[in-house]
XYZ file of C-alpha atoms in Angstrom:
303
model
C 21.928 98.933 140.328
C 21.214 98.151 144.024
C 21.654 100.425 146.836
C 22.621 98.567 149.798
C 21.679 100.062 153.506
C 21.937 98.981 156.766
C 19.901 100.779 159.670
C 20.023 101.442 163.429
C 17.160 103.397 165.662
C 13.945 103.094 163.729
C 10.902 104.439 164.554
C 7.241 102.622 163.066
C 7.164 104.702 160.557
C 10.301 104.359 159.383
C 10.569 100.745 159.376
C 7.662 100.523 157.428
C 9.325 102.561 154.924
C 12.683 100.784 155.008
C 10.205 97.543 154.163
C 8.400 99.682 151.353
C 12.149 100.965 149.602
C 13.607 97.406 150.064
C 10.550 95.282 148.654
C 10.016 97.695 146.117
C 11.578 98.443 142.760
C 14.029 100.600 143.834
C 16.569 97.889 144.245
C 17.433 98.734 147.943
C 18.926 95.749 150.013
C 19.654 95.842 153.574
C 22.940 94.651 155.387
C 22.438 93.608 159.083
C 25.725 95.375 159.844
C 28.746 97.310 158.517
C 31.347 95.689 157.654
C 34.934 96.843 157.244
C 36.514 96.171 153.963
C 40.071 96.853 153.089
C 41.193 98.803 150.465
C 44.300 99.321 149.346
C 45.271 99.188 153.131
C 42.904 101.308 154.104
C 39.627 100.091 156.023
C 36.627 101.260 154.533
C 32.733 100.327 155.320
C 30.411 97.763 154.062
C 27.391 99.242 153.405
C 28.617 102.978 153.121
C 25.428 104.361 154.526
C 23.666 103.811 157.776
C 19.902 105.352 158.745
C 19.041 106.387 162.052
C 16.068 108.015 163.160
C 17.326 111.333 163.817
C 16.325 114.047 166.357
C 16.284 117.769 165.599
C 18.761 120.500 167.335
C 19.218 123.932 166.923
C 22.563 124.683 165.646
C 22.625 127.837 166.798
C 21.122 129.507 170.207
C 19.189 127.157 172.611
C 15.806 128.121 170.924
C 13.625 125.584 169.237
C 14.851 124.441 165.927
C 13.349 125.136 162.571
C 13.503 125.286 159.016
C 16.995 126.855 158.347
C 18.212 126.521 162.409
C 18.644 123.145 162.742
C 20.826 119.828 162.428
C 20.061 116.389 163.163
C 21.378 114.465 165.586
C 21.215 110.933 167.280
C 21.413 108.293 169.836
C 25.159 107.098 170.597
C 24.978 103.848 169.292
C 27.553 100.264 168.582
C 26.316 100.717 165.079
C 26.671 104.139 164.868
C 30.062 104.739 166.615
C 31.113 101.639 164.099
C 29.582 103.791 161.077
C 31.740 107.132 162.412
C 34.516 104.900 162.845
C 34.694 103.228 159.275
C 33.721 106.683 157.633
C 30.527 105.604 156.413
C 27.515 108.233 155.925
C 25.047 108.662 158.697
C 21.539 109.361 157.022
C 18.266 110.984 158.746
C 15.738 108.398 158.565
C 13.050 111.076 157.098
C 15.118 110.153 153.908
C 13.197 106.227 154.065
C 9.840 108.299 154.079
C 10.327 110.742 151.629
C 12.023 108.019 149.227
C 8.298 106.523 149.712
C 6.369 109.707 149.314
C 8.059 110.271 146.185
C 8.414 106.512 144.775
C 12.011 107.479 144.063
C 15.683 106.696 145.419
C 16.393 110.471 146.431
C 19.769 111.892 146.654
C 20.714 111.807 150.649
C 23.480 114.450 150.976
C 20.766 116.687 152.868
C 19.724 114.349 155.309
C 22.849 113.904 156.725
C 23.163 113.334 160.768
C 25.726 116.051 162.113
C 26.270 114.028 165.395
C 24.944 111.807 168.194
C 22.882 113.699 170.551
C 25.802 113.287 173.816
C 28.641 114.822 171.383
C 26.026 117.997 170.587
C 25.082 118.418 174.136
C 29.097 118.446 175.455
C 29.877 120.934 172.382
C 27.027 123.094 172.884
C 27.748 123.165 176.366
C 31.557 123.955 176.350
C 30.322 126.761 173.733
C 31.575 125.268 170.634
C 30.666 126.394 167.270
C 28.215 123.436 165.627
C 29.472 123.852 161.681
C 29.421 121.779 158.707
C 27.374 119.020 157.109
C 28.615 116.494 159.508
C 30.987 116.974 163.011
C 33.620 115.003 160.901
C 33.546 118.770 158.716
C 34.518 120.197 161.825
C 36.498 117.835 163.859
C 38.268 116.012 160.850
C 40.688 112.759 162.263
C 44.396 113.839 161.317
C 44.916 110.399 160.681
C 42.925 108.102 158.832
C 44.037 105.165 161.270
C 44.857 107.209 164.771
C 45.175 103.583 166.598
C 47.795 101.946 163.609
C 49.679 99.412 165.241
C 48.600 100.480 168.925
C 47.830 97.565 171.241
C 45.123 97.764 174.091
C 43.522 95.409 176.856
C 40.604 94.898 178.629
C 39.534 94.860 182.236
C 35.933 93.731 182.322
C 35.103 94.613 185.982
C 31.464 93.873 187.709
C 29.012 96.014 186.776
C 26.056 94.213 189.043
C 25.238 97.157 191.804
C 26.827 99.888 188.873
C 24.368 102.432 187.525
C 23.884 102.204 184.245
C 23.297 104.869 181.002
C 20.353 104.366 178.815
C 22.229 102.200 176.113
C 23.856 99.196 177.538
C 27.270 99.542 177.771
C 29.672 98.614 175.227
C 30.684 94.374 175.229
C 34.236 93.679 175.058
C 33.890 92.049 171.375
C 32.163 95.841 170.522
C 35.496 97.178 171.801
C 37.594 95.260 170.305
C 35.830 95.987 166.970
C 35.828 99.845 167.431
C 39.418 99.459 168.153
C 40.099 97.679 165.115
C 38.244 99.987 162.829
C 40.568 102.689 163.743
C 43.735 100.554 162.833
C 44.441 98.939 166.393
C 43.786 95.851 168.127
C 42.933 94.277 171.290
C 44.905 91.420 173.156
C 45.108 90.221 176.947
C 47.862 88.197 175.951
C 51.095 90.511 177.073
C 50.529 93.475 179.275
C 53.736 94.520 178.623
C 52.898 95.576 174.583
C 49.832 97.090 175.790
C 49.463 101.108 174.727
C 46.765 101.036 177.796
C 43.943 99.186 179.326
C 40.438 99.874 178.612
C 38.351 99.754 181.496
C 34.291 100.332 181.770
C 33.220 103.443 182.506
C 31.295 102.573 185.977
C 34.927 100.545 187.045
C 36.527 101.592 190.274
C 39.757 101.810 191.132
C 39.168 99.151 193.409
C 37.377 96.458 191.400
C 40.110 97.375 188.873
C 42.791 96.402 191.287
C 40.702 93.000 192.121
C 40.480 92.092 188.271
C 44.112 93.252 187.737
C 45.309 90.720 190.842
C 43.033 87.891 189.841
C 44.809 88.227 186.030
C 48.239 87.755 187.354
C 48.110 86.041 190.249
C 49.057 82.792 188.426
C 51.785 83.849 186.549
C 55.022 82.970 188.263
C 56.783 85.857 186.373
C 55.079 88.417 188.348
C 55.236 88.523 191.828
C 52.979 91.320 194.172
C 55.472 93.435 194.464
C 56.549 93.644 190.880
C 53.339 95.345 189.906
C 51.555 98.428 191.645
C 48.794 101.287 190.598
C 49.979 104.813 190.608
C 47.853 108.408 190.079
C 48.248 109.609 186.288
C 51.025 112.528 185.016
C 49.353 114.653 182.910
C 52.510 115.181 180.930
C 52.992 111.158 180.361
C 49.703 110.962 179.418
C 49.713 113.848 176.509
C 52.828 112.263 175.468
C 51.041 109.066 173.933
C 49.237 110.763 171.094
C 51.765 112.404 168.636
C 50.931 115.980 166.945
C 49.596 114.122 164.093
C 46.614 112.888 166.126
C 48.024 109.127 166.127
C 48.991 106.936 169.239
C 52.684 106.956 169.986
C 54.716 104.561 172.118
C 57.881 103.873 173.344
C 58.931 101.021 175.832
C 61.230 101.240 179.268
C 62.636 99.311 182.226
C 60.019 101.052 183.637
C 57.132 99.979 182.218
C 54.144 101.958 182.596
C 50.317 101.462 180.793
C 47.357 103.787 181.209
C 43.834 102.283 182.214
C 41.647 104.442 180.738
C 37.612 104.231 180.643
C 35.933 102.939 177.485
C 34.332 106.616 177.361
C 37.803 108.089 175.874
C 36.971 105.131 172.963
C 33.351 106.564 172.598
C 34.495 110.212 172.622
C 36.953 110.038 170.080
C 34.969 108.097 167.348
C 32.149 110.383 167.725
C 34.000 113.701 168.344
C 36.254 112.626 165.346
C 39.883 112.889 167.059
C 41.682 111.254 169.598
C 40.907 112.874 172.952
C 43.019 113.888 175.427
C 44.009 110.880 178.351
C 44.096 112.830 181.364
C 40.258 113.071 182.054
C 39.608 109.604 181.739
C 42.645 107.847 183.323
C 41.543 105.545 186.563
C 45.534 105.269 187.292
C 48.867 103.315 185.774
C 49.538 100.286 185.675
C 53.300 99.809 186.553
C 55.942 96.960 186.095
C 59.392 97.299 188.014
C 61.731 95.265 186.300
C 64.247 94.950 183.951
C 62.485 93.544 180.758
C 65.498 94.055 178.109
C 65.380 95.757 174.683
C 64.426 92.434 173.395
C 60.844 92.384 171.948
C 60.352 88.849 172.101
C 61.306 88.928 175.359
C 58.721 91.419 176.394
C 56.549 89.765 174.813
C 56.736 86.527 176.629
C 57.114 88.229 180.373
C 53.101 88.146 180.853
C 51.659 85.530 178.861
């Protein structure tokens, strides 16, 4: 039988190890990404495991870890978030070297990765409890598919003079794949089946507003004052993700769709469950007209 793998953050060490396991005899193959497969309607990843190198935190107190007071954690990744997304198992990459040490495939339920290293800092910092083998133990998704059916868009604003995180920031095709691993899609086509726009996490409200005016300038079924940006109601905003941790909506004359930062995207693949809107909502995105109860119709305002 063959074991296949694919990998992420490697260290030397550990990519000498992956090349020892894999050109070995211990009929280990490596996949250059996971893939989603469907089963039975249900997407599920292709290769089921992916190593990381993995870095050590305390799971309890803000001591140094050790030997039983410790989990390991990552770096926030594409590959990763796509791993937590699909469901696949995130492995410690000590796992490569002591499969070498030992000349042996050995069994990788204890070298599990509990989180990436920005969802243990926010948890440990709002005073959270850090249990289980992984934060999907803890944090499980309601809903195996929380964006089923949901539509989104995407504003790709400037991001020359932006300051930017350590990892580059997420590519529209990454979004649109994270999005689609958790049952939804992405589509500029209509604005008016959109659930909400996804908008980078450095975008103002300004540059949004530029993008949003360059997009629909051209269409002669929106005029300037058809469309405005107004400030976020909490209450809307709660109302789009139903009790059972899936995305809900419902259209109106009045139509109205979030833009939300790509952060909320980030935060609830790794915290395992759709967060809550109101924190990273720039504004609304509003249409004032009468657009029927026909769906076709709607469909075919804003293309």
């Amino acid at each position: 039988k063959q074991l296949y793998v694919s990998y992420d953050v490697l260290n030397d060490e550990e990519c000498k190890a992956l090349s020892f396991l894999c050109n070995g005899k211990l009929g280990v193959r490596i996949m250059s990404d996971i893939l989603p497969v469907s089963r039975g309607g249900i997407l599920c990843p292709l290769p089921t495991i992916l190593i990381t190198h993995a870095i050590e935190k305390p799971r309890f107190g803000n001591g140094k870890p050790t030997r039983y007071n410790s989990i390991a954690t990552c770096h926030r990744t594409y590959s990763y978030m796509k791993a937590v997304a699909l469901g696949a198992r995130c492995v410690d990459a000590q796992w490569l070297k002591d499969c070498q040490t030992s000349g042996t495939l050995l069994c990788c339920d204890s070298y599990s990765v509990w989180s990436d290293l920005e969802s243990y800092n926010a948890l440990i910092a709002s005073g959270s409890k850090i249990e289980g083998d992984t934060i999907r133990g803890s944090f499980p998704f309601n809903k195996r598919s929380p964006l089923d059916g949901a539509v989104f868009g995407f504003i790709d604003t400037e991001t020359k003079n932006a300051k930017l995180p350590t990892f580059k920031p997420l590519t529209s095709v990454q979004i649109s794949s994270l999005v689609e691993c958790l049952g939804g899609s992405v589509s500029n086509d209509s604005f008016t089946l959109m659930h909400a726009l996804i908008a980078r996490d450095c975008a103002t409200l300004n540059q949004v507003v530029h993008k949003l005016k360059t997009c629909l300038q051209d269409n002669r079924d929106v005029s300037t004052e058809s469309w405005s940006i107004e400030s976020c109601n909490d209450e809307e905003l709660e109302a789009l993700i139903n009790n059972d941790g899936a995305m809900t909506h419902s259209y109106s004359d009045d139509y109205r769709v979030p833009i939300i930062r790509a952060k909320w995207l980030e935060n609830s693949i790794c915290m395992n469950s759709l967060q809550s809107l109101n924190e990273y909502c720039i504004g609304v995105l509003c249409f004032e007209f009468d657009m029927g109860s026909n769906v076709d119709e709607r469909q075919t305002l804003l293309c």
